[in-house]
GROMACS .gro file of C-alpha atoms in nm:
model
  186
    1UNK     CA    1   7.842 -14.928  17.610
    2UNK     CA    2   7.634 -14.701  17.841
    3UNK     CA    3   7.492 -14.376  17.841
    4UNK     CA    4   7.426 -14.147  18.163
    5UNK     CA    5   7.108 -13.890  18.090
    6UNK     CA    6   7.265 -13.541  18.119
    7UNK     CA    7   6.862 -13.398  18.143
    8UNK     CA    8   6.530 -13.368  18.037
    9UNK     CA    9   6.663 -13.235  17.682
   10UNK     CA   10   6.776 -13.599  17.573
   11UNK     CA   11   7.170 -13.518  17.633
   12UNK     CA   12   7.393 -13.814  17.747
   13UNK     CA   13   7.751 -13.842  17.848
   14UNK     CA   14   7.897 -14.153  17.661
   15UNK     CA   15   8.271 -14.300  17.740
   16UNK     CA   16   8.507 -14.192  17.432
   17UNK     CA   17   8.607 -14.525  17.295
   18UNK     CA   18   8.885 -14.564  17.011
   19UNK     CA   19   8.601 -14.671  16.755
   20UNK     CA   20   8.441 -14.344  16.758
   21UNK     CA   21   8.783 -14.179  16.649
   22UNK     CA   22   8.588 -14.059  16.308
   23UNK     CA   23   8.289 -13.961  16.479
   24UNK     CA   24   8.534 -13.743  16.743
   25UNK     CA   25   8.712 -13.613  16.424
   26UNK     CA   26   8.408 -13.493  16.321
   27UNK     CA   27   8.308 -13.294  16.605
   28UNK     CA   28   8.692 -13.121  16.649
   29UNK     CA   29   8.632 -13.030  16.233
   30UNK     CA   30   8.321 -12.853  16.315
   31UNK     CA   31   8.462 -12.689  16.651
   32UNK     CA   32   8.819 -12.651  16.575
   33UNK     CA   33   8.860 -12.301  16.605
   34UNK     CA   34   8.651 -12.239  16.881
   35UNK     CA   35   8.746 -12.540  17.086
   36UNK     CA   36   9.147 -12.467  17.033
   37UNK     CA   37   9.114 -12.065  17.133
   38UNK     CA   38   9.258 -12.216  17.487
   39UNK     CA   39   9.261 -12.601  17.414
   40UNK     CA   40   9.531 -12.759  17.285
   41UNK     CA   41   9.305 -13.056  17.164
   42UNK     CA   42   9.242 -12.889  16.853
   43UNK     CA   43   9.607 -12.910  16.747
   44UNK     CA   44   9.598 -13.269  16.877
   45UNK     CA   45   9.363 -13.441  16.676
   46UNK     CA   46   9.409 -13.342  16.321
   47UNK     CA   47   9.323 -13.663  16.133
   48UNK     CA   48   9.231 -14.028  16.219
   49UNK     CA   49   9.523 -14.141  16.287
   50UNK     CA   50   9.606 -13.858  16.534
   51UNK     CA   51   9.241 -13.911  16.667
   52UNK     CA   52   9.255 -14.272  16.716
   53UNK     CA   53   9.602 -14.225  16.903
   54UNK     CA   54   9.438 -13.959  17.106
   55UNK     CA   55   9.171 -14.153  17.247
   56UNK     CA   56   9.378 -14.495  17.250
   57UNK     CA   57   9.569 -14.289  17.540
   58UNK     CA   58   9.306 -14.212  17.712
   59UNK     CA   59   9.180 -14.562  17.672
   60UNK     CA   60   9.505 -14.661  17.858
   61UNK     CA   61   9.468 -14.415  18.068
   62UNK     CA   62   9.112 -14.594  18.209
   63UNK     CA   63   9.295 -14.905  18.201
   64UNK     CA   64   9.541 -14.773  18.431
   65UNK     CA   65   9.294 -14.593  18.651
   66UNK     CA   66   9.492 -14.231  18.585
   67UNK     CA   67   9.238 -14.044  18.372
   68UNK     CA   68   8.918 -14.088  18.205
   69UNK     CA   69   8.718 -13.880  17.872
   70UNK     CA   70   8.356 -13.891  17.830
   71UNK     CA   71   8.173 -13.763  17.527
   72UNK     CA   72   7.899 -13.559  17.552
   73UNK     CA   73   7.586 -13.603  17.288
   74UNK     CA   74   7.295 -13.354  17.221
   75UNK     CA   75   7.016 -13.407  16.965
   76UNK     CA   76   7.226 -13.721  16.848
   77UNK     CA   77   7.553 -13.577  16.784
   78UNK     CA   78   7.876 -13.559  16.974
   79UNK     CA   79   7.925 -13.202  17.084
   80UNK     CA   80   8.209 -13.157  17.422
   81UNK     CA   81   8.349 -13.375  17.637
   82UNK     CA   82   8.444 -13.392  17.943
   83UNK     CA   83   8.775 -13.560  18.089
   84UNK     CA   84   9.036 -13.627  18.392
   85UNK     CA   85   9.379 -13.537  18.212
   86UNK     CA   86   9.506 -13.667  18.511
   87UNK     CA   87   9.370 -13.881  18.839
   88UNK     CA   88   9.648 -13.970  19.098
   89UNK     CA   89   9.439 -14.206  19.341
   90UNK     CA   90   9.747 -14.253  19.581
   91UNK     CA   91   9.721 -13.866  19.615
   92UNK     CA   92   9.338 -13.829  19.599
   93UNK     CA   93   9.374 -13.596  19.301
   94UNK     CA   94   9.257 -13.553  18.975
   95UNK     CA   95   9.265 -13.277  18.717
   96UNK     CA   96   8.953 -13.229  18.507
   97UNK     CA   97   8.885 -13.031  18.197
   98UNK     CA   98   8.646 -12.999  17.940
   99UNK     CA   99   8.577 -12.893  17.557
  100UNK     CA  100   8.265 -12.803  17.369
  101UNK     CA  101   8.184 -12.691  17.017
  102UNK     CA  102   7.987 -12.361  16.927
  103UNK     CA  103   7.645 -12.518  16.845
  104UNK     CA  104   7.578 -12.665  17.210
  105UNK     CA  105   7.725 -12.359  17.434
  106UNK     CA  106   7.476 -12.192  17.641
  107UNK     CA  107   7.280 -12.501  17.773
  108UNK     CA  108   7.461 -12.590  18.088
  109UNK     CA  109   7.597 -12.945  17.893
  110UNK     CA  110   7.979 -12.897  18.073
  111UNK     CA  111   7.822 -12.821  18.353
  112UNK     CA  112   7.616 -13.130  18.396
  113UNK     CA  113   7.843 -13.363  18.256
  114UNK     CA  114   8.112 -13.248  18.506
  115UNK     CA  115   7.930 -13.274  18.796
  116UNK     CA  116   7.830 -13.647  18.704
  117UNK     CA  117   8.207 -13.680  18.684
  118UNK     CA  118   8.364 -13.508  18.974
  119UNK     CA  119   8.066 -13.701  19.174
  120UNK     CA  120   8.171 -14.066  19.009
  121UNK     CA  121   8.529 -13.973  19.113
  122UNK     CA  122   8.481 -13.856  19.501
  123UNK     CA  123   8.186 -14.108  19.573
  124UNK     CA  124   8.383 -14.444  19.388
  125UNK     CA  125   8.723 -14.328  19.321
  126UNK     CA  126   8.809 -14.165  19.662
  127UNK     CA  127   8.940 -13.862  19.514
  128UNK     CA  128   8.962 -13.594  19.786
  129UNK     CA  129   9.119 -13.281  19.547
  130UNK     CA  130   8.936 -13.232  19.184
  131UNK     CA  131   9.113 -12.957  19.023
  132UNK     CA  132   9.008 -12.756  18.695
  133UNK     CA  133   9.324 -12.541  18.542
  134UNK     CA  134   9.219 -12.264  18.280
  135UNK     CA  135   9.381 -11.966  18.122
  136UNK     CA  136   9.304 -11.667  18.248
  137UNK     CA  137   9.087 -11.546  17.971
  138UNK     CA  138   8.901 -11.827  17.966
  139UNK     CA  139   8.591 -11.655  18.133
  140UNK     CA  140   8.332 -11.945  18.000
  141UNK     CA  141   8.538 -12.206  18.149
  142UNK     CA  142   8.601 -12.029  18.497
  143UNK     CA  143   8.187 -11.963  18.475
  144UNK     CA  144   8.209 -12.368  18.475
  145UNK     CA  145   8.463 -12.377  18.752
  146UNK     CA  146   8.224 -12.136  19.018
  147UNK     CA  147   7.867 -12.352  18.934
  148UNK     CA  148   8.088 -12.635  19.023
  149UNK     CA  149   8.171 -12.489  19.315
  150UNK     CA  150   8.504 -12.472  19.315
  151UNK     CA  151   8.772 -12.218  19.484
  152UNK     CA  152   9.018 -12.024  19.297
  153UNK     CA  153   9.353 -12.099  19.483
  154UNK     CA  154   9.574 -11.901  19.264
  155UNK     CA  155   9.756 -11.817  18.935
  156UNK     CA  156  10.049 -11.999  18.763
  157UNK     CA  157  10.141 -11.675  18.629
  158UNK     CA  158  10.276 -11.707  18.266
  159UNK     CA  159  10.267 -12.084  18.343
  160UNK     CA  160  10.162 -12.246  18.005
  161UNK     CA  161  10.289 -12.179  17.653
  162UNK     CA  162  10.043 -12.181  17.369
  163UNK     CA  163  10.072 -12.141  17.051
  164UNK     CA  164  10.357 -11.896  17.099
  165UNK     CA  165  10.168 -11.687  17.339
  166UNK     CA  166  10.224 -11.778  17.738
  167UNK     CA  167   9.930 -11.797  17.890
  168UNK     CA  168   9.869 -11.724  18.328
  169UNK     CA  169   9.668 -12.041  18.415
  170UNK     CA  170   9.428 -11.987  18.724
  171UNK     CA  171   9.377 -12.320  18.956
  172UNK     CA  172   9.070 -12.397  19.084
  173UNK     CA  173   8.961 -12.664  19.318
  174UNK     CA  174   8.662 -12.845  19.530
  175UNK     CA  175   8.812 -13.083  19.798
  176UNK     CA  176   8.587 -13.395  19.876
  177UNK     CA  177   8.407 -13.218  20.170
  178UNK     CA  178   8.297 -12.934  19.993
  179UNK     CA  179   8.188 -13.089  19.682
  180UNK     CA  180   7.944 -13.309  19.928
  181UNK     CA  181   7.813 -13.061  20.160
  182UNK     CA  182   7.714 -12.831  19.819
  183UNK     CA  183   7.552 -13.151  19.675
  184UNK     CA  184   7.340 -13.238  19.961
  185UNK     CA  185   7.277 -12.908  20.036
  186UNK     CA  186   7.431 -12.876  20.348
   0.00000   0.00000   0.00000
């Protein structure tokens, strides 16, 4: 088990292992309303079982080397996450997304824990095309999307269904390039 430092303010971005299917229970309990507004995680995980299950796939998904979820921890409790829903490495693609409860919004933790991401999955993955989908009215996750540095290259207009409402889903982007130059400061 590892931890990555997401600071100076003791945050750490931990891999989201089966085990800590109570713990992740947990934090959707405390967030569930806030965190399901646009993410469908909240109607997901509903109880250990459905928690366990959740995070088994993503396990799988790691073992397969087609997506990945991190947790992210401040002042000792699991708070957001971070994840690749989906990494084609034939492709060079990958789509990432994220989640956070009310209690740690405002202090940059997506942010951080998505750069340390997108960077682990251009530098060691080869993945050319990282790609971050959000409704439309989702103005705290498109915030996310710009510090990253990413492009908007469009709108799936009425493209996702959600809770019987159809959402337009913007698609934003940083190609391999880009996402380098901005990090060295080039």
């Amino acid at each position: 088990m590892y931890a990555i430092s997401l600071g100076d303010d003791g945050a750490e971005l931990r891999p989201l292992e089966p085990w800590r299917a109570g713990e992740f229970l947990a934090h959707i309990d405390r967030g569930r309303d806030f965190i399901g507004r646009y993410v469908g995680l909240a109607d997901a995980v509903t109880d250990l079982e459905s928690s366990r299950a959740f995070l088994r796939a993503y396990a799988e998904k790691a073992v397969a080397d087609t997506g990945r979820i991190h947790g992210i921890w401040a002042d000792g409790a699991l708070v957001g996450g971070v994840l690749f829903r989906t990494m084609d490495l034939a492709q060079g693609t990958a789509e990432a997304g994220c989640w956070l409860e009310p209690s740690a919004v405002g202090r940059g933790l997506v942010t951080r824990a998505a750069r340390l991401l997108i960077d682990w999955a251009v530098e060691e993955r080869g993945v050319h095309r990282v790609e971050w989908l959000v409704a439309a009215e989702n103005e705290a996750s498109i915030a996310v999307a710009r510090r990253l540095g990413m492009r908007k290259d469009g709108v799936l207009r009425e493209g996702f269904l959600y809770r019987g409402k159809r959402y337009d889903m913007e698609v934003w982007s940083v190609l391999a390039p880009e996402w380098r130059a901005a990090r060295d400061g080039s």
